[in-house]
Amino acid sequence: MIQRELLDSAWIPDGEKLELFRHDKDFMIVIGHNELMSTRKWGSEEALATMAYDRIKGSSKRPHFLIGGYGMGFTLRAALRVLPANAQITVVELVPEIIQWARGPMAHLTGDCLEDPRVNLVMGDVAQAIIDGHGDYDAILLDVDNGPDGLVREDNNVIYSKVGLREAYGALTPDGVLAIWSAGADPAFTRRIERARFAVDEVKVHARSNGKGPKHVIWFASKSE
């Protein structure tokens, strides 16, 4: 039996320890007993980008996406496949080792997505990027936790708070959409998004690209006024 191999670890600023494992040909990034991401399941991460683009297509001549959390790059690569050649994608990643792993052990998976001329990689906190945005983004895609709570980093709670949702509202263009990935449903969070003046479409998406596996949840929140 092939054993899971620990390749490296990294500390999230003001947060928990991440560990990168390899099992046969697959990679996974875990925190404690929680698997945050894996090369075995990426369908919902891709849907985060493609379904967001479906919702803003045609509303901007030069769409600008903000992606919070590079992860294993599935969302970014899906965005690059569907966005036009003149698009902009700002990727904000908090943990430097995530990018090192992307360019190291997982370089075959990463390809040249981080070097694509449409991509601007920013090392930092996506919450600050949202605060600094003033009608700049046609879509904000967030996959920085396993759901709308600060599992990875307590400071991430602000993103899902009333204040954080208000900041996201202001960072979007008039026809923009906020898309948030989650491992499961959270009715209280759905109500919080609605109270932040968004029109919410809560979509269940299979974890695997072949339409199998457990279903994850993506909230697509559009400006309602």
Short mmCIF file of C-alpha atoms in Angstrom, two decimals:
data_model
loop_
_atom_site.label_atom_id
_atom_site.label_comp_id
_atom_site.label_asym_id
_atom_site.label_seq_id
_atom_site.Cartn_x
_atom_site.Cartn_y
_atom_site.Cartn_z
CA MET A 1 0.00 0.00 0.00
CA ILE A 2 1.33 3.44 -0.96
CA GLN A 3 1.66 5.66 2.09
CA ARG A 4 0.88 9.36 2.13
CA GLU A 5 4.12 11.38 2.06
CA LEU A 6 4.54 14.72 3.81
CA LEU A 7 6.40 17.02 1.41
CA ASP A 8 6.39 20.33 3.25
CA SER A 9 4.54 22.48 5.75
CA ALA A 10 3.88 26.20 6.18
CA TRP A 11 2.34 28.47 8.76
CA ILE A 12 -0.51 30.75 7.80
CA PRO A 13 0.16 34.26 9.14
CA ASP A 14 -1.75 34.48 12.44
CA GLY A 15 -3.26 31.09 11.64
CA GLU A 16 -2.78 27.35 11.53
CA LYS A 17 -0.22 25.05 9.95
CA LEU A 18 -0.72 23.84 6.39
CA GLU A 19 0.78 20.54 5.25
CA LEU A 20 1.39 19.42 1.68
CA PHE A 21 1.07 15.66 1.14
CA ARG A 22 1.56 13.43 -1.88
CA HIS A 23 -0.23 10.11 -2.23
CA ASP A 24 0.78 8.24 -5.36
CA LYS A 25 0.11 10.80 -8.13
CA ASP A 26 -2.18 13.03 -6.08
CA PHE A 27 -1.45 16.01 -3.87
CA MET A 28 -3.47 17.36 -0.98
CA ILE A 29 -3.14 20.37 1.32
CA VAL A 30 -4.51 19.81 4.80
CA ILE A 31 -4.93 21.71 8.02
CA GLY A 32 -5.18 19.46 11.06
CA HIS A 33 -7.68 16.74 10.09
CA ASN A 34 -9.32 18.88 7.38
CA GLU A 35 -8.37 18.39 3.74
CA LEU A 36 -8.60 21.87 2.24
CA MET A 37 -7.90 20.89 -1.36
CA SER A 38 -6.80 17.94 -3.43
CA THR A 39 -5.89 17.06 -6.99
CA ARG A 40 -8.55 14.32 -6.78
CA LYS A 41 -11.44 16.79 -6.55
CA TRP A 42 -11.57 20.08 -8.36
CA GLY A 43 -14.89 20.30 -10.17
CA SER A 44 -16.47 22.85 -7.81
CA GLU A 45 -13.30 24.97 -7.77
CA GLU A 46 -13.50 25.24 -11.56
CA ALA A 47 -17.23 25.98 -11.38
CA LEU A 48 -16.46 28.92 -9.09
CA ALA A 49 -14.83 30.63 -12.08
CA THR A 50 -16.89 29.38 -15.00
CA MET A 51 -20.28 29.95 -13.40
CA ALA A 52 -19.23 33.41 -12.21
CA TYR A 53 -18.20 34.29 -15.75
CA ASP A 54 -21.56 33.07 -17.07
CA ARG A 55 -23.19 35.63 -14.78
CA ILE A 56 -21.12 38.64 -15.88
CA LYS A 57 -20.50 37.74 -19.53
CA GLY A 58 -21.17 40.70 -21.79
CA SER A 59 -21.35 43.25 -18.97
CA SER A 60 -17.76 44.44 -19.39
CA LYS A 61 -15.48 44.95 -22.37
CA ARG A 62 -12.47 44.08 -20.21
CA PRO A 63 -13.59 41.90 -17.29
CA HIS A 64 -11.53 42.01 -14.11
CA PHE A 65 -11.64 39.06 -11.71
CA LEU A 66 -10.30 39.04 -8.16
CA ILE A 67 -9.46 35.51 -6.97
CA GLY A 68 -8.91 35.11 -3.25
CA GLY A 69 -6.64 32.14 -2.59
CA TYR A 70 -4.54 30.48 -5.31
CA GLY A 71 -4.86 27.05 -3.69
CA MET A 72 -3.88 24.56 -6.37
CA GLY A 73 -4.82 26.91 -9.18
CA PHE A 74 -7.95 25.13 -10.42
CA THR A 75 -10.08 28.28 -10.20
CA LEU A 76 -7.42 30.40 -11.88
CA ARG A 77 -6.89 27.99 -14.76
CA ALA A 78 -10.64 27.69 -15.31
CA ALA A 79 -10.92 31.49 -15.39
CA LEU A 80 -8.10 31.71 -17.94
CA ARG A 81 -9.92 29.23 -20.18
CA VAL A 82 -13.15 31.23 -20.33
CA LEU A 83 -12.04 34.85 -20.01
CA PRO A 84 -11.13 36.86 -23.12
CA ALA A 85 -7.58 37.75 -24.05
CA ASN A 86 -7.89 41.31 -22.70
CA ALA A 87 -9.21 40.29 -19.27
CA GLN A 88 -7.47 40.98 -15.97
CA ILE A 89 -7.17 38.50 -13.11
CA THR A 90 -5.79 39.58 -9.75
CA VAL A 91 -4.84 36.57 -7.65
CA VAL A 92 -4.25 37.26 -3.96
CA GLU A 93 -2.45 34.58 -1.96
CA LEU A 94 -1.52 34.97 1.70
CA VAL A 95 0.92 32.06 2.10
CA PRO A 96 4.19 32.28 0.09
CA GLU A 97 4.74 28.52 0.31
CA ILE A 98 1.53 27.89 -1.63
CA ILE A 99 3.12 29.56 -4.64
CA GLN A 100 6.42 27.79 -4.00
CA TRP A 101 4.59 24.45 -4.05
CA ALA A 102 2.79 25.46 -7.24
CA ARG A 103 6.11 26.17 -8.93
CA GLY A 104 7.88 23.22 -7.29
CA PRO A 105 6.27 19.81 -6.60
CA MET A 106 3.09 20.71 -8.53
CA ALA A 107 4.75 22.54 -11.44
CA HIS A 108 3.34 20.02 -13.93
CA LEU A 109 -0.16 20.91 -12.73
CA THR A 110 0.48 24.67 -12.59
CA GLY A 111 1.84 24.95 -16.12
CA ASP A 112 2.22 28.58 -17.16
CA CYS A 113 -0.95 29.94 -15.55
CA LEU A 114 0.91 32.25 -13.16
CA GLU A 115 2.91 33.70 -16.06
CA ASP A 116 -0.15 34.41 -18.22
CA PRO A 117 -0.13 38.15 -19.11
CA ARG A 118 -3.68 38.49 -17.81
CA VAL A 119 -2.60 37.46 -14.30
CA ASN A 120 -1.34 39.75 -11.56
CA LEU A 121 -0.20 37.76 -8.53
CA VAL A 122 -0.36 39.68 -5.25
CA MET A 123 1.02 38.27 -2.02
CA GLY A 124 -1.22 39.50 0.76
CA ASP A 125 -4.65 39.40 2.36
CA VAL A 126 -7.63 39.30 0.00
CA ALA A 127 -9.71 41.14 2.60
CA GLN A 128 -7.45 44.16 2.13
CA ALA A 129 -7.67 43.86 -1.66
CA ILE A 130 -11.47 44.00 -1.34
CA ILE A 131 -11.29 47.04 0.93
CA ASP A 132 -9.00 48.79 -1.57
CA GLY A 133 -11.33 48.02 -4.47
CA HIS A 134 -13.86 50.69 -5.41
CA GLY A 135 -16.05 49.33 -8.17
CA ASP A 136 -12.97 47.66 -9.67
CA TYR A 137 -14.02 44.03 -10.01
CA ASP A 138 -16.57 42.35 -12.23
CA ALA A 139 -16.25 39.22 -10.08
CA ILE A 140 -14.76 38.43 -6.69
CA LEU A 141 -14.12 34.70 -6.23
CA LEU A 142 -13.36 33.54 -2.69
CA ASP A 143 -12.08 30.10 -1.74
CA VAL A 144 -9.96 30.78 1.32
CA ASP A 145 -11.75 28.53 3.85
CA ASN A 146 -13.92 25.42 3.90
CA GLY A 147 -16.94 27.67 4.28
CA PRO A 148 -18.03 31.09 5.56
CA ASP A 149 -15.97 30.93 8.73
CA GLY A 150 -12.32 31.48 9.57
CA LEU A 151 -11.24 27.83 9.66
CA VAL A 152 -7.89 28.56 8.04
CA ARG A 153 -7.35 31.87 9.79
CA GLU A 154 -9.53 33.57 12.36
CA ASP A 155 -9.01 36.94 10.69
CA ASN A 156 -10.84 35.58 7.64
CA ASN A 157 -14.11 35.86 9.59
CA VAL A 158 -14.26 39.52 8.61
CA ILE A 159 -14.71 38.52 4.96
CA TYR A 160 -18.02 36.83 5.78
CA SER A 161 -19.22 39.44 8.26
CA LYS A 162 -21.74 42.20 7.60
CA VAL A 163 -18.85 44.65 7.27
CA GLY A 164 -16.90 42.37 4.91
CA LEU A 165 -19.91 41.80 2.66
CA ARG A 166 -20.52 45.55 2.53
CA GLU A 167 -16.89 46.05 1.44
CA ALA A 168 -17.33 43.42 -1.28
CA TYR A 169 -20.48 45.15 -2.48
CA GLY A 170 -18.52 48.39 -2.90
CA ALA A 171 -15.59 46.66 -4.63
CA LEU A 172 -17.80 45.27 -7.41
CA THR A 173 -18.89 46.93 -10.63
CA PRO A 174 -22.64 47.64 -10.91
CA ASP A 175 -23.21 44.27 -12.63
CA GLY A 176 -20.56 42.44 -10.62
CA VAL A 177 -20.89 39.17 -8.73
CA LEU A 178 -19.42 37.88 -5.47
CA ALA A 179 -18.85 34.11 -5.53
CA ILE A 180 -18.00 32.22 -2.34
CA TRP A 181 -17.11 28.52 -2.20
CA SER A 182 -18.08 26.29 0.71
CA ALA A 183 -17.91 22.60 1.58
CA GLY A 184 -21.54 22.78 2.72
CA ALA A 185 -24.65 24.90 3.13
CA ASP A 186 -25.06 27.64 5.72
CA PRO A 187 -28.59 29.14 5.81
CA ALA A 188 -27.55 31.85 8.28
CA PHE A 189 -24.85 33.03 5.90
CA THR A 190 -27.32 33.08 3.01
CA ARG A 191 -29.55 35.42 5.02
CA ARG A 192 -26.54 37.59 5.87
CA ILE A 193 -25.71 38.00 2.18
CA GLU A 194 -29.29 38.99 1.44
CA ARG A 195 -29.22 41.57 4.23
CA ALA A 196 -26.12 43.03 2.56
CA ARG A 197 -28.35 43.97 -0.43
CA PHE A 198 -27.24 41.11 -2.68
CA ALA A 199 -29.51 38.89 -4.73
CA VAL A 200 -28.32 35.38 -3.87
CA ASP A 201 -28.18 32.27 -6.02
CA GLU A 202 -27.05 29.29 -3.92
CA VAL A 203 -25.81 26.50 -6.19
CA LYS A 204 -24.80 22.94 -5.30
CA VAL A 205 -21.93 21.62 -7.42
CA HIS A 206 -20.32 18.18 -7.47
CA ALA A 207 -16.81 18.09 -6.05
CA ARG A 208 -15.48 16.08 -8.98
CA SER A 209 -15.35 17.32 -12.56
CA ASN A 210 -17.09 14.11 -13.73
CA GLY A 211 -20.24 15.04 -11.80
CA LYS A 212 -19.60 12.59 -8.99
CA GLY A 213 -18.59 12.87 -5.36
CA PRO A 214 -20.07 15.02 -2.61
CA LYS A 215 -21.72 18.31 -3.45
CA HIS A 216 -20.21 21.63 -2.47
CA VAL A 217 -21.98 24.97 -2.29
CA ILE A 218 -21.23 28.20 -4.14
CA TRP A 219 -23.04 31.42 -3.33
CA PHE A 220 -23.32 33.77 -6.29
CA ALA A 221 -24.28 37.18 -4.95
CA SER A 222 -25.22 39.89 -7.43
CA LYS A 223 -25.94 43.51 -6.70
CA SER A 224 -29.69 43.84 -6.34
CA GLU A 225 -29.90 47.61 -6.71
#
